[in-house]
Short mmCIF file of C-alpha atoms in Angstrom, two decimals:
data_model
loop_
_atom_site.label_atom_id
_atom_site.label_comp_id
_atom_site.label_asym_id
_atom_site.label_seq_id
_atom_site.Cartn_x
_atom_site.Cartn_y
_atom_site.Cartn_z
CA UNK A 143 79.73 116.17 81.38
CA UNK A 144 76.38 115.04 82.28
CA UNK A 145 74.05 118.84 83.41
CA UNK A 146 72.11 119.11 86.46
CA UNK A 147 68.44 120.57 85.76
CA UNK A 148 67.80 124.04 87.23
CA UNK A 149 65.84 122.86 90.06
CA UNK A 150 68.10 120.01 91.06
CA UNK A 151 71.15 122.42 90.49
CA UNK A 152 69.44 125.26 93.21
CA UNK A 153 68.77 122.47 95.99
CA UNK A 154 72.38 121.19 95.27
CA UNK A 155 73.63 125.12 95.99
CA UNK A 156 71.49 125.41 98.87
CA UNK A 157 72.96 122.22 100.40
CA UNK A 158 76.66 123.30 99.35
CA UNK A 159 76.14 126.63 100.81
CA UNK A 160 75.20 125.34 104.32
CA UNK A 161 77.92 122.86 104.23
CA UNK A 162 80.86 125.31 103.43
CA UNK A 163 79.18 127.83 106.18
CA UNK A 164 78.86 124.96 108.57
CA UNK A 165 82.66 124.08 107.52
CA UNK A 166 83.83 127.97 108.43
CA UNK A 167 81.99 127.96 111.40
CA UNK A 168 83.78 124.91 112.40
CA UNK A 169 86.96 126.86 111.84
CA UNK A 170 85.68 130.40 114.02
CA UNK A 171 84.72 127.82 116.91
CA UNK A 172 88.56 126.14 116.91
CA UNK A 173 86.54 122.80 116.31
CA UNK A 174 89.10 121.03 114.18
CA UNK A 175 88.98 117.72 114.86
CA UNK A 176 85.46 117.98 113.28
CA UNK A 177 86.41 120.44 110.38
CA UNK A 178 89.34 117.76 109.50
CA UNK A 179 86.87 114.85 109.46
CA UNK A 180 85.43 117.06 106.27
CA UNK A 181 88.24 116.37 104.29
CA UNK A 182 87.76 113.15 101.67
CA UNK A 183 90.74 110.46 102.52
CA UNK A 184 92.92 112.03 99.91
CA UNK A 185 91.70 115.47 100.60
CA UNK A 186 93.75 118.52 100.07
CA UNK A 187 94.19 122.13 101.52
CA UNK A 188 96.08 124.42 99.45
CA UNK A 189 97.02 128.33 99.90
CA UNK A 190 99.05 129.18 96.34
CA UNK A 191 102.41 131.07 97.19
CA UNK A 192 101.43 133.42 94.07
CA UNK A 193 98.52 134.47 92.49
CA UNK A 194 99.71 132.88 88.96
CA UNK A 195 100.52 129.33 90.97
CA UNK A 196 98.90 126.51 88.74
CA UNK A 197 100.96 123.75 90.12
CA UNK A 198 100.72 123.06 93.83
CA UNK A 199 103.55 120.38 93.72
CA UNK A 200 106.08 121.77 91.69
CA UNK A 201 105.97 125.73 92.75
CA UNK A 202 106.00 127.16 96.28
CA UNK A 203 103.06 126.84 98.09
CA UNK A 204 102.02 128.67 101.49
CA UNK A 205 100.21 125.65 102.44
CA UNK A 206 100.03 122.37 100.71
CA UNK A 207 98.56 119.98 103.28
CA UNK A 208 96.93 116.44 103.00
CA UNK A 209 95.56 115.17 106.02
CA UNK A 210 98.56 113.76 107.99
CA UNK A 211 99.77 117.22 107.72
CA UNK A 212 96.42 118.51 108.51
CA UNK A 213 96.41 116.18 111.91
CA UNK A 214 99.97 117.39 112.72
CA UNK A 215 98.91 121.05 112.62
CA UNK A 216 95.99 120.38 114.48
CA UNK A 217 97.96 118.20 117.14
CA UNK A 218 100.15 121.71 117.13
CA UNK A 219 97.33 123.72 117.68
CA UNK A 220 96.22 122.18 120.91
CA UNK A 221 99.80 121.81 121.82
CA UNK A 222 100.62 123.87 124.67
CA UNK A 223 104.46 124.53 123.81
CA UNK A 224 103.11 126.32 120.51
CA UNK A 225 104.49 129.26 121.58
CA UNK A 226 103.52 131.55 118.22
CA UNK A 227 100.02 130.93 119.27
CA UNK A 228 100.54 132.73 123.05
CA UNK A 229 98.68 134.89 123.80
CA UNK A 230 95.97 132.89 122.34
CA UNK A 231 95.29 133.88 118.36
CA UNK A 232 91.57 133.83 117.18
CA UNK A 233 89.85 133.38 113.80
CA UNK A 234 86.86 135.05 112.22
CA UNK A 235 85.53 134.78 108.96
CA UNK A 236 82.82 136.72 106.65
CA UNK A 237 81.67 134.19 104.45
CA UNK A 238 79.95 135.09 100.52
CA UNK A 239 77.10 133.40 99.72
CA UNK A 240 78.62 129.83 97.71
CA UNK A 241 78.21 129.26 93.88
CA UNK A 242 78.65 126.16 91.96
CA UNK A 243 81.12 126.73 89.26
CA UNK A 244 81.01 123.36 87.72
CA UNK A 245 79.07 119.98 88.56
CA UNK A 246 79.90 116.72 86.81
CA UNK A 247 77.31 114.30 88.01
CA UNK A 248 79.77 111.15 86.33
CA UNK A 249 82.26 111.63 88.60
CA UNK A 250 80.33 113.38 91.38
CA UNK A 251 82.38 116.37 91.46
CA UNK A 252 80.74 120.05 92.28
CA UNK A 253 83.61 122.73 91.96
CA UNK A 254 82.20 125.38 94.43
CA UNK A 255 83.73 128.95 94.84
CA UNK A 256 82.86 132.01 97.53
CA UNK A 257 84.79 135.08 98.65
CA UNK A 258 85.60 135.34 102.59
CA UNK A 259 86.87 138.07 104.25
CA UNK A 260 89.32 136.40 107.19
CA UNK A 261 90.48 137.83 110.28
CA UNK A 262 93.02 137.21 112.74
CA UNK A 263 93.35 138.55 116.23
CA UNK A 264 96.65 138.11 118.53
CA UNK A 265 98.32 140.34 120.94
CA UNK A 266 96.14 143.54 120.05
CA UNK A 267 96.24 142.80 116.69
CA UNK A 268 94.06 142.14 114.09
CA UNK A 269 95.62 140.99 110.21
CA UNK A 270 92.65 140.86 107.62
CA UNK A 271 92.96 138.39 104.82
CA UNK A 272 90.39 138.87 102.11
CA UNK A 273 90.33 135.18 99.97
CA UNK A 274 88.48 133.86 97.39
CA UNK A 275 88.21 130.10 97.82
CA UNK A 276 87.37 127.44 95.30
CA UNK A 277 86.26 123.95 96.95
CA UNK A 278 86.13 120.62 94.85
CA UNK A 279 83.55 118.43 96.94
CA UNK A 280 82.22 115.40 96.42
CA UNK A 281 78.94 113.57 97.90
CA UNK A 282 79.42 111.37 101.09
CA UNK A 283 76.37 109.67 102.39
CA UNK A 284 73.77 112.69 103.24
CA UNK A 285 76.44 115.55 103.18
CA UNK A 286 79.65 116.34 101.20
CA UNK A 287 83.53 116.03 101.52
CA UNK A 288 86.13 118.76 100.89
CA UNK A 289 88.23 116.89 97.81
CA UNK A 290 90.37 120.29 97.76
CA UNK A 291 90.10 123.77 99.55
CA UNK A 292 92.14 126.23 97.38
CA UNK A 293 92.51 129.50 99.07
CA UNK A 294 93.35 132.51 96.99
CA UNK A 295 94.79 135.23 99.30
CA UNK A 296 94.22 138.52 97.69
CA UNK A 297 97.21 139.56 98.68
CA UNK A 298 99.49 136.70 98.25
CA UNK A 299 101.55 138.52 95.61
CA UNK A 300 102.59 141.48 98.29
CA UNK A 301 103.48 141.05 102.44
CA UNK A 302 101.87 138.80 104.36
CA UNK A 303 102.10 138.33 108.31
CA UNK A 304 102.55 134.95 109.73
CA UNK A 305 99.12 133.45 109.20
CA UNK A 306 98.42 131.31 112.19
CA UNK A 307 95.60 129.50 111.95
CA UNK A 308 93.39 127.79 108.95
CA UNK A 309 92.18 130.24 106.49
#
């Protein structure tokens, strides 16, 4: 693995960090068709059914989605016989400050991880669903591309209400 000097590593953080806040944003503002258009071609968003999940294909997954299943959800999301979604559910998310874990310049890969702190509000109710998140991005043109989004809900391992929207 070829290293990225200090310098070039800190603008490369400072770029990744806007682009994952600029990707949750997306999210809190129920701008989807944009936040999908992150996603690389063979992009993936993945929520592990357990907290020792390794494999998302072969072990039960709360969300395994590529992006015709990211479409469909989205279609469902504007769809108005969605009836889970009435009264209308909102997203917010708290969003830690994003560190590259690992950059491989060869295969223009940056692992990226950062804690969030999601919440969901329906019906006079608020769920809370603290995550830590590990993106694998890769460069496209002047910005990046989500390659995978791997959500780690903190409590995956315990009960969970219906999550409704994208974490």
């Amino acid at each position: 693995m070829e290293k990225i000097d200090a310098r070039k590593l800190g603008e490369i953080e400072m770029e990744i960090a806007d682009f994952i806040f600029y990707e949750n944003k997306l999210l809190d503002s129920e701008r989807y068709d944009e936040w999908y258009e992150l996603f690389a071609e063979d992009g993936v968003y993945w929520i592990p059914g357990s907290s020792q999940q390794t494999d998302p294909e072969n072990e039960i997954s709360i969300a395994l989605e590529n992006k015709l299943l990211l479409r469909l959800r989205i279609e469902r999301l504007a769809h108005q016989r969605a009836f889970s979604l009435q009264p209308q559910v909102k997203g917010l998310r708290l969003v830690q400050n994003p560190c590259v874990l690992n950059a491989d310049i060869k295969l223009g890969l940056i692992q990226v991880e950062t804690n969030i702190i999601y919440s969901e509000y329906q019906a006079d109710r608020t769920d809370i669903y603290p995550a830590n998140v590990i993106y694998y991005l890769q460069p496209k043109q002047q910005s990046w591309e989500i390659v995978q989004k791997k959500v780690n809900l903190l409590a995956v391992d315990g009960h969970l209400p219906c999550i409704q929207l994208f974490v």
